[in-house]
PDB file of N, CA and C in Angstrom:
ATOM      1  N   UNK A   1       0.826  -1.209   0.000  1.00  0.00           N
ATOM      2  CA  UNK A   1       0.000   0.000   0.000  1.00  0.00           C
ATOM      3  C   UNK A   1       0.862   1.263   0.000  1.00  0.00           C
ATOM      4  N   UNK A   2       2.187   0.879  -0.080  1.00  0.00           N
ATOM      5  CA  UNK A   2       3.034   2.074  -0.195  1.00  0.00           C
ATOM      6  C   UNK A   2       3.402   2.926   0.884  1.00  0.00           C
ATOM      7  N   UNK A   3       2.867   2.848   2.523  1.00  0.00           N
ATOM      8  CA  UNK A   3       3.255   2.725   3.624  1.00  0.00           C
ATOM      9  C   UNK A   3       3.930   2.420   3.772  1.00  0.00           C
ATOM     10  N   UNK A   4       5.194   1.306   3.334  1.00  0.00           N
ATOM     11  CA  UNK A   4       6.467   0.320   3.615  1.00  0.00           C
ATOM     12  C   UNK A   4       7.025   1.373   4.699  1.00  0.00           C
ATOM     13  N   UNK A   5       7.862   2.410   3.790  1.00  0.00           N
ATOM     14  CA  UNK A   5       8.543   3.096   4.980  1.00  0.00           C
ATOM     15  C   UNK A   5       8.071   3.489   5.981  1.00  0.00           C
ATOM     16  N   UNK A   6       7.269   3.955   6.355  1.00  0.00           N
ATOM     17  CA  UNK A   6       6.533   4.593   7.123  1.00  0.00           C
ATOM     18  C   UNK A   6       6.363   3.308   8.343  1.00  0.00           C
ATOM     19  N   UNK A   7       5.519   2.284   8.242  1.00  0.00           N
ATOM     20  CA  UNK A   7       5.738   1.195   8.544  1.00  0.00           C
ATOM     21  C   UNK A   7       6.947   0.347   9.389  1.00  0.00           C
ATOM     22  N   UNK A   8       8.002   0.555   8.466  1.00  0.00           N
ATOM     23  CA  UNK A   8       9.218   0.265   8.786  1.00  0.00           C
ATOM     24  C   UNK A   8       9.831   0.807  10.084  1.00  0.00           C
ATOM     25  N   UNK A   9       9.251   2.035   9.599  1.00  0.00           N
ATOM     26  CA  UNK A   9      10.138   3.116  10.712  1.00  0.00           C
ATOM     27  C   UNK A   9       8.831   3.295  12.391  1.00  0.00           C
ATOM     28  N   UNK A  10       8.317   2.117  12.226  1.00  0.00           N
ATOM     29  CA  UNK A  10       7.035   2.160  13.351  1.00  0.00           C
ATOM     30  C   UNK A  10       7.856   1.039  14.195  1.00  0.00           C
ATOM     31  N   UNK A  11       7.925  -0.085  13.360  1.00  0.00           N
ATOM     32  CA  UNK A  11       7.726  -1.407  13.622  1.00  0.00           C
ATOM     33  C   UNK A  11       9.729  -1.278  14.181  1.00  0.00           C
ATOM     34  N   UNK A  12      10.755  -0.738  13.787  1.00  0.00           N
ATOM     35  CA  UNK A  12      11.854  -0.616  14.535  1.00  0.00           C
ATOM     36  C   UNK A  12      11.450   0.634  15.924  1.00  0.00           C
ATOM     37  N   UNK A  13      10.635   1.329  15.788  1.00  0.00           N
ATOM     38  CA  UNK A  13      10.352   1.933  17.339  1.00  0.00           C
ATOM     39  C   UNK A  13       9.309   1.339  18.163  1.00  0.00           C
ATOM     40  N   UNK A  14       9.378  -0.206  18.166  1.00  0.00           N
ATOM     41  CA  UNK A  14       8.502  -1.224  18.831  1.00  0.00           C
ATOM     42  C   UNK A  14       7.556  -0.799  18.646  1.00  0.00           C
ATOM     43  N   UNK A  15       6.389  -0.751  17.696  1.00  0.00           N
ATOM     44  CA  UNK A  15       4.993  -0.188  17.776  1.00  0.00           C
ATOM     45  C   UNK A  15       4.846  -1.195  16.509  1.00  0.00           C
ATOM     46  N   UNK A  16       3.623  -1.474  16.431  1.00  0.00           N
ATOM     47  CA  UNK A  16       2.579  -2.223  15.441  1.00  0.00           C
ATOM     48  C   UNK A  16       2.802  -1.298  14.188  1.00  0.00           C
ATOM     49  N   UNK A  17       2.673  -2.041  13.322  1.00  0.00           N
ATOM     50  CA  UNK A  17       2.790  -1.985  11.696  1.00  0.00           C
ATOM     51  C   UNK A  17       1.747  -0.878  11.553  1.00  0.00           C
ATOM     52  N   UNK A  18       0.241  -1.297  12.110  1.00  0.00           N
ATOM     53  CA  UNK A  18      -0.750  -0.177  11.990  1.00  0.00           C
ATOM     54  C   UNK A  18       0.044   1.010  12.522  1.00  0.00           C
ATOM     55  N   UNK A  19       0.942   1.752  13.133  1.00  0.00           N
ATOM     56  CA  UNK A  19       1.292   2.821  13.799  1.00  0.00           C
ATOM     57  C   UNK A  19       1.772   3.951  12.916  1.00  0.00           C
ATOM     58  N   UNK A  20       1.729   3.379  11.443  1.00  0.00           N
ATOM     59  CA  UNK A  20       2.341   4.506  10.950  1.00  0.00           C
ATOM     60  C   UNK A  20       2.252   5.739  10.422  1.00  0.00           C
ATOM     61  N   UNK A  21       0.836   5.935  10.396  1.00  0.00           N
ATOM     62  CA  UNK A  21       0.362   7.374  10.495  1.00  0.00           C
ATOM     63  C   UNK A  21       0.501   7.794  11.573  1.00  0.00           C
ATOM     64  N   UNK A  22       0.784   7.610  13.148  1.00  0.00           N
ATOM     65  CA  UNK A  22       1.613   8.591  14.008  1.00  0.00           C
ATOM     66  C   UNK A  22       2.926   8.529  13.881  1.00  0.00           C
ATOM     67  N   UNK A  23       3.868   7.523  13.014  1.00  0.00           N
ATOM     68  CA  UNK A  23       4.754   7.814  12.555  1.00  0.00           C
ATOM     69  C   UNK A  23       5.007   9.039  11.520  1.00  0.00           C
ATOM     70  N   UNK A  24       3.841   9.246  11.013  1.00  0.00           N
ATOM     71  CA  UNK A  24       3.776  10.665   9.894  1.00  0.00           C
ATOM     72  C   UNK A  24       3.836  11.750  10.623  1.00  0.00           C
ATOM     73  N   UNK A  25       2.229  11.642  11.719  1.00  0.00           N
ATOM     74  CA  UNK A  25       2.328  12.496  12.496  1.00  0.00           C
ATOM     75  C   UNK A  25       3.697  13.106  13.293  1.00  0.00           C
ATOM     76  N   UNK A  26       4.388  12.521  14.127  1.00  0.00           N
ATOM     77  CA  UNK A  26       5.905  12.173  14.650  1.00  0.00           C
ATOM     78  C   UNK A  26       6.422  12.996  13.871  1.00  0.00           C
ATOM     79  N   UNK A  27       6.707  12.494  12.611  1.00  0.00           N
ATOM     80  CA  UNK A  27       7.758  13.278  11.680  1.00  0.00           C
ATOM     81  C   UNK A  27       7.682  14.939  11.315  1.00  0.00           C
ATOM     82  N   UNK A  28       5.906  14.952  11.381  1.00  0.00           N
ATOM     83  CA  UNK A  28       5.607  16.418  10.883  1.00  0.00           C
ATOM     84  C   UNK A  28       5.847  17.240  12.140  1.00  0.00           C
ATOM     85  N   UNK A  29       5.723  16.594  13.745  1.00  0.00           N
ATOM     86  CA  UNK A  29       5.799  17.490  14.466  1.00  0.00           C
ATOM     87  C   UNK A  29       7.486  18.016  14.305  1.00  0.00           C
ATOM     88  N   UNK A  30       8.227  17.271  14.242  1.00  0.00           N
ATOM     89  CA  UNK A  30       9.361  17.212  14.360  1.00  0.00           C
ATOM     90  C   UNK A  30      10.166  18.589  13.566  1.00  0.00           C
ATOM     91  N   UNK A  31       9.588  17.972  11.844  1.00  0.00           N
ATOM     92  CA  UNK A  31       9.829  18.916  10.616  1.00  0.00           C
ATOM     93  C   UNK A  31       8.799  20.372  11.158  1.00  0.00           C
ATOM     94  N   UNK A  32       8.201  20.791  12.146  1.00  0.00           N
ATOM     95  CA  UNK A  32       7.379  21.924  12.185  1.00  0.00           C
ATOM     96  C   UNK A  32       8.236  22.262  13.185  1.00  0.00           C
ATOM     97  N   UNK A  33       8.685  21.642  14.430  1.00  0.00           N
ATOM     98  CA  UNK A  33       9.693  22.407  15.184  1.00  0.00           C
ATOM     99  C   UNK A  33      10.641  22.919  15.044  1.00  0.00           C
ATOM    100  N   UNK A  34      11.354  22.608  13.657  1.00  0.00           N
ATOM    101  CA  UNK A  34      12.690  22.707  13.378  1.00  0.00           C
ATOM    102  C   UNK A  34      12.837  23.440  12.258  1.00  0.00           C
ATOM    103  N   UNK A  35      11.729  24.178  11.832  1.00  0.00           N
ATOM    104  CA  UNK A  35      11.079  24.205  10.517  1.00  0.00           C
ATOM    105  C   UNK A  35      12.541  25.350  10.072  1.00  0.00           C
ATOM    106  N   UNK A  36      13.375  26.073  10.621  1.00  0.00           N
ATOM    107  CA  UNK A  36      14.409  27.250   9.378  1.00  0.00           C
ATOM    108  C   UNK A  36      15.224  26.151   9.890  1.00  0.00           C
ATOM    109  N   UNK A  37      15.778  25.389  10.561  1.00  0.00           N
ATOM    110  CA  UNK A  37      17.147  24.566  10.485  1.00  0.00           C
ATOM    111  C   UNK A  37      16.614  23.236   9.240  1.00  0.00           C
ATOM    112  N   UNK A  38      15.456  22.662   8.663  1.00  0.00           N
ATOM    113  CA  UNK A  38      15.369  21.966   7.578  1.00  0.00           C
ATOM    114  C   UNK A  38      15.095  22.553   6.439  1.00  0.00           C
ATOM    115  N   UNK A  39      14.380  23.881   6.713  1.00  0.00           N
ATOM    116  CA  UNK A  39      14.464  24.925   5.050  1.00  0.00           C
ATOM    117  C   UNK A  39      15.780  25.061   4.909  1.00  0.00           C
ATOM    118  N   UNK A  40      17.275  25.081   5.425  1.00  0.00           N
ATOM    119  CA  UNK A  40      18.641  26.090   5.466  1.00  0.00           C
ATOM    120  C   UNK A  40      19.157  24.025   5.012  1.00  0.00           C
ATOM    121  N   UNK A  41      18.665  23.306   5.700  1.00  0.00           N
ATOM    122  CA  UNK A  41      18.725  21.120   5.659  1.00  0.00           C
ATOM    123  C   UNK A  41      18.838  21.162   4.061  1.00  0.00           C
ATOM    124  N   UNK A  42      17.229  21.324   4.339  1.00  0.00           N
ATOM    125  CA  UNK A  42      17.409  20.548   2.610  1.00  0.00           C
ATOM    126  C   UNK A  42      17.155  21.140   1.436  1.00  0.00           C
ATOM    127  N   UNK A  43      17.678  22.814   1.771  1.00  0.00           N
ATOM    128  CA  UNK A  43      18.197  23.363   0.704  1.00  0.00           C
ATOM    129  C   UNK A  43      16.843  24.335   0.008  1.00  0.00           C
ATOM    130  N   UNK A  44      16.137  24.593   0.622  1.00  0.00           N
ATOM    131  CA  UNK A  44      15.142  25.437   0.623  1.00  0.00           C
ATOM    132  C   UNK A  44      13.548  25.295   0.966  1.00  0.00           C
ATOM    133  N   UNK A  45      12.547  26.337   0.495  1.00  0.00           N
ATOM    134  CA  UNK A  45      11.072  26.527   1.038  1.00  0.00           C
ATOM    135  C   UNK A  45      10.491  24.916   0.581  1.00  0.00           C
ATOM    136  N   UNK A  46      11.053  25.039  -0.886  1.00  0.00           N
ATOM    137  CA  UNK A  46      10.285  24.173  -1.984  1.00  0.00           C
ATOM    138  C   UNK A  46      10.125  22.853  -1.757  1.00  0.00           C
ATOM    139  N   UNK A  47      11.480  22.393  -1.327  1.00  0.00           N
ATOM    140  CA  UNK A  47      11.798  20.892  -0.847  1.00  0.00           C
ATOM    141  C   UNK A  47      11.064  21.037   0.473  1.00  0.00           C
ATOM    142  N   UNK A  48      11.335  21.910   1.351  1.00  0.00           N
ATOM    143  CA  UNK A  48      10.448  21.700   2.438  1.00  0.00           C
ATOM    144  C   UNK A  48       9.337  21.462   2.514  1.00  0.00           C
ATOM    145  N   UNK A  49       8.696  21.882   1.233  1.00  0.00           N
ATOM    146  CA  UNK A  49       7.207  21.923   1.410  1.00  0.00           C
ATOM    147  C   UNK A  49       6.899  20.400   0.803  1.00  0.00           C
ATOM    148  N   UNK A  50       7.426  19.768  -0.184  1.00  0.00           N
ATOM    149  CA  UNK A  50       7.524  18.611  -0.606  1.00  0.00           C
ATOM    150  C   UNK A  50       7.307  17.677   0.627  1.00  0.00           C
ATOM    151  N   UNK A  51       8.215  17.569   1.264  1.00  0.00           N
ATOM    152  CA  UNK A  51       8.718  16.658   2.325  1.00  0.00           C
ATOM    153  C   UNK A  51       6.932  17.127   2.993  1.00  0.00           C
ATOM    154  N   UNK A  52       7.045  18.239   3.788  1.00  0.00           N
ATOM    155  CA  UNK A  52       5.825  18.124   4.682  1.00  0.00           C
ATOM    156  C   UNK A  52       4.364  17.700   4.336  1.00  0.00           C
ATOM    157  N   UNK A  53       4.204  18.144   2.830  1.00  0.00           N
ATOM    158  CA  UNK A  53       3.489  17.256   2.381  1.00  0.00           C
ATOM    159  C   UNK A  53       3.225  15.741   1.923  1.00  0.00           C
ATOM    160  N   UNK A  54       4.307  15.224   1.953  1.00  0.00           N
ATOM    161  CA  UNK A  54       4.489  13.737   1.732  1.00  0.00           C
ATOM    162  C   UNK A  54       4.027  13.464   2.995  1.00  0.00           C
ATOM    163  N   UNK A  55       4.142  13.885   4.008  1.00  0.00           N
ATOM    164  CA  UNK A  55       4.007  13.671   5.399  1.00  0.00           C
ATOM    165  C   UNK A  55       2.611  13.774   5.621  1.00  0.00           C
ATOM    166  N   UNK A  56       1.521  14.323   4.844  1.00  0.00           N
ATOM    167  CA  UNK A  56       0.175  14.076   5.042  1.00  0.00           C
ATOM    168  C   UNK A  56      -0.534  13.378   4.197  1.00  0.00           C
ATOM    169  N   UNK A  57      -1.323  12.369   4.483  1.00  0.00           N
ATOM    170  CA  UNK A  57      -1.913  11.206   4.009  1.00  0.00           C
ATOM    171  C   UNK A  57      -2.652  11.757   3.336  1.00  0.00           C
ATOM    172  N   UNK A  58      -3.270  11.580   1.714  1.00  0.00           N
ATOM    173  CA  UNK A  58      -4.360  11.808   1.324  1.00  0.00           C
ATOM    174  C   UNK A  58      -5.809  11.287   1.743  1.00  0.00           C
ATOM    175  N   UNK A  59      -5.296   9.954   2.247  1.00  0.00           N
ATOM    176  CA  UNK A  59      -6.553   8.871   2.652  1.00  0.00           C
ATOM    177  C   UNK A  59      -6.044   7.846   3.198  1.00  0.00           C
ATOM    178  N   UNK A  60      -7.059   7.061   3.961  1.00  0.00           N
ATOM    179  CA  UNK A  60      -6.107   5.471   4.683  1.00  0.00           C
ATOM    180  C   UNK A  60      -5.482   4.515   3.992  1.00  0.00           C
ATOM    181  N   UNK A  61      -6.125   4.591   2.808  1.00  0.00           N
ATOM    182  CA  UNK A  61      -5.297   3.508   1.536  1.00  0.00           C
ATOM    183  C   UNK A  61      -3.755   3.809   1.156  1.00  0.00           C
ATOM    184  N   UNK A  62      -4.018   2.984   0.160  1.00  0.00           N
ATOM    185  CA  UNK A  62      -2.672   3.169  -0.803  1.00  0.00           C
ATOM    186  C   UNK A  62      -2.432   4.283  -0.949  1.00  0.00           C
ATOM    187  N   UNK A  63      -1.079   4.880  -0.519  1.00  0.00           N
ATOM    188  CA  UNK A  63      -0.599   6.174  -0.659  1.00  0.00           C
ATOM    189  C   UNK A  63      -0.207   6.095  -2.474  1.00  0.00           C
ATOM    190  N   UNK A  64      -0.085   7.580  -2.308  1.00  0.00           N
ATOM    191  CA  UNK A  64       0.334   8.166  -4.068  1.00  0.00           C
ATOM    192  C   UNK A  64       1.768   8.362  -3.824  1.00  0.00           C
ATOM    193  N   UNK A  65       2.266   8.321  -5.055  1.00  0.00           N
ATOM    194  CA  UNK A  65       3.830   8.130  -4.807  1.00  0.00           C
ATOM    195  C   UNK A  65       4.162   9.875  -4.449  1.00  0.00           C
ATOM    196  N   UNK A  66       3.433  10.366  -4.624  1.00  0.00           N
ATOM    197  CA  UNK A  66       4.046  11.957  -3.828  1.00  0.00           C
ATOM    198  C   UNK A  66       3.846  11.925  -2.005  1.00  0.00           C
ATOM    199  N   UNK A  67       3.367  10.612  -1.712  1.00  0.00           N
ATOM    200  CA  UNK A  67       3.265  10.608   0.102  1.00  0.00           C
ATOM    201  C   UNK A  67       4.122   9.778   0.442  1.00  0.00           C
ATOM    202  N   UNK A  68       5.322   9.146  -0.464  1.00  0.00           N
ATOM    203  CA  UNK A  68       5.956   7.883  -0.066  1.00  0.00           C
ATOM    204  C   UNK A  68       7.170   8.853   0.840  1.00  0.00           C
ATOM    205  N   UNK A  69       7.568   7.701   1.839  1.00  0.00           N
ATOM    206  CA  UNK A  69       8.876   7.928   2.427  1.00  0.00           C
ATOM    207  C   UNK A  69      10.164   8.597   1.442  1.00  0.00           C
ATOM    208  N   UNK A  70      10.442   9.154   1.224  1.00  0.00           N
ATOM    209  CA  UNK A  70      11.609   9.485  -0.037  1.00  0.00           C
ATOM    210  C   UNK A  70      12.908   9.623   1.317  1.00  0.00           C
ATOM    211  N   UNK A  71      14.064   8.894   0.540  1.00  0.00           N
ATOM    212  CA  UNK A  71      15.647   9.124   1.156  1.00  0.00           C
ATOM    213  C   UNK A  71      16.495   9.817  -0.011  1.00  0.00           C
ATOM    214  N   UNK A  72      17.295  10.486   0.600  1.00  0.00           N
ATOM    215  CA  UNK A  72      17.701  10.496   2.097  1.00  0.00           C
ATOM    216  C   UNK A  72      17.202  11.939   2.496  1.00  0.00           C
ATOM    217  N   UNK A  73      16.302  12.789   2.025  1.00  0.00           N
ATOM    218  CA  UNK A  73      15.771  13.662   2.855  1.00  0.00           C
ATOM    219  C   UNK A  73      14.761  13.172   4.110  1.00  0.00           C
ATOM    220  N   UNK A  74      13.937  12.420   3.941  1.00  0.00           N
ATOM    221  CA  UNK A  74      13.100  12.024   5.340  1.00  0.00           C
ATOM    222  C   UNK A  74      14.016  11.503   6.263  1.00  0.00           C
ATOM    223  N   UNK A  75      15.347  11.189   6.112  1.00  0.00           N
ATOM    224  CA  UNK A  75      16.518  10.222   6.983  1.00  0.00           C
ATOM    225  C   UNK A  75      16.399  11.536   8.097  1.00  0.00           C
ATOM    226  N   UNK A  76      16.999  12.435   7.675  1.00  0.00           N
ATOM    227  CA  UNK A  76      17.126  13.240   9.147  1.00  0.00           C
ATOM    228  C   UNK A  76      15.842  13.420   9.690  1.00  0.00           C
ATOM    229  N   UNK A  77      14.368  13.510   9.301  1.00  0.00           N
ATOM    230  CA  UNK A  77      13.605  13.619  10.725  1.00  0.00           C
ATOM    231  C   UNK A  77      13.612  12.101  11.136  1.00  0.00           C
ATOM    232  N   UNK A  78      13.767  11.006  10.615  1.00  0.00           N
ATOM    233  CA  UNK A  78      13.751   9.627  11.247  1.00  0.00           C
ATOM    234  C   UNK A  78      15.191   9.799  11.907  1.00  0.00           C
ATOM    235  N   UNK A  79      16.003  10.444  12.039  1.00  0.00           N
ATOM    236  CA  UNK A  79      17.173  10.208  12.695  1.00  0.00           C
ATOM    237  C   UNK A  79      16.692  11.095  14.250  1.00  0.00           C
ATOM    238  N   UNK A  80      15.898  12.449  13.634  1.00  0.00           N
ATOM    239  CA  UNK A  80      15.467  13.276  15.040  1.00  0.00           C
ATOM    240  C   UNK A  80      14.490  12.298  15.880  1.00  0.00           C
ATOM    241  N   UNK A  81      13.777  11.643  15.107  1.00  0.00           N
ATOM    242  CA  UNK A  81      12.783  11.255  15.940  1.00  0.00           C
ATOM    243  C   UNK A  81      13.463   9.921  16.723  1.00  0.00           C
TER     244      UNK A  81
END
């Protein structure tokens, strides 16, 4: 369903496979706290806005490939979190 990463990154912070939309959640709080040290990260507004939007689900299904985990920019908020 295209969750994999998201998923992935649940199920290594001991939590159920279902967990990974607060794994999204998680990430966005993270990317909103930090928000001018990852605009200055990953090189501007544009990419930022990319990333934070990948970070919100369109729906419970199968994500669209613009919501997938993308590396190695999502690596540093999975490294913050």
């Amino acid at each position: 369903d295209e969750h994999c990463g998201f998923r992935a990154i649940s199920v290594l912070l001991d939590e159920s496979e279902e967990e990974h939309q607060m794994v999204r959640l998680d990430l966005t709080i993270v990317l909103n706290q930090n928000r001018a040290r990852y605009v200055k990260l990953l090189g501007g507004q544009d990419i930022f806005d990319v990333i934070k939007n990948a970070l919100v689900p369109d729906e419970i299904e199968a994500a669209h490939d613009d919501k997938w985990m993308t590396m190695p920019d999502m690596g540093f908020l999975v490294a913050q979190k």
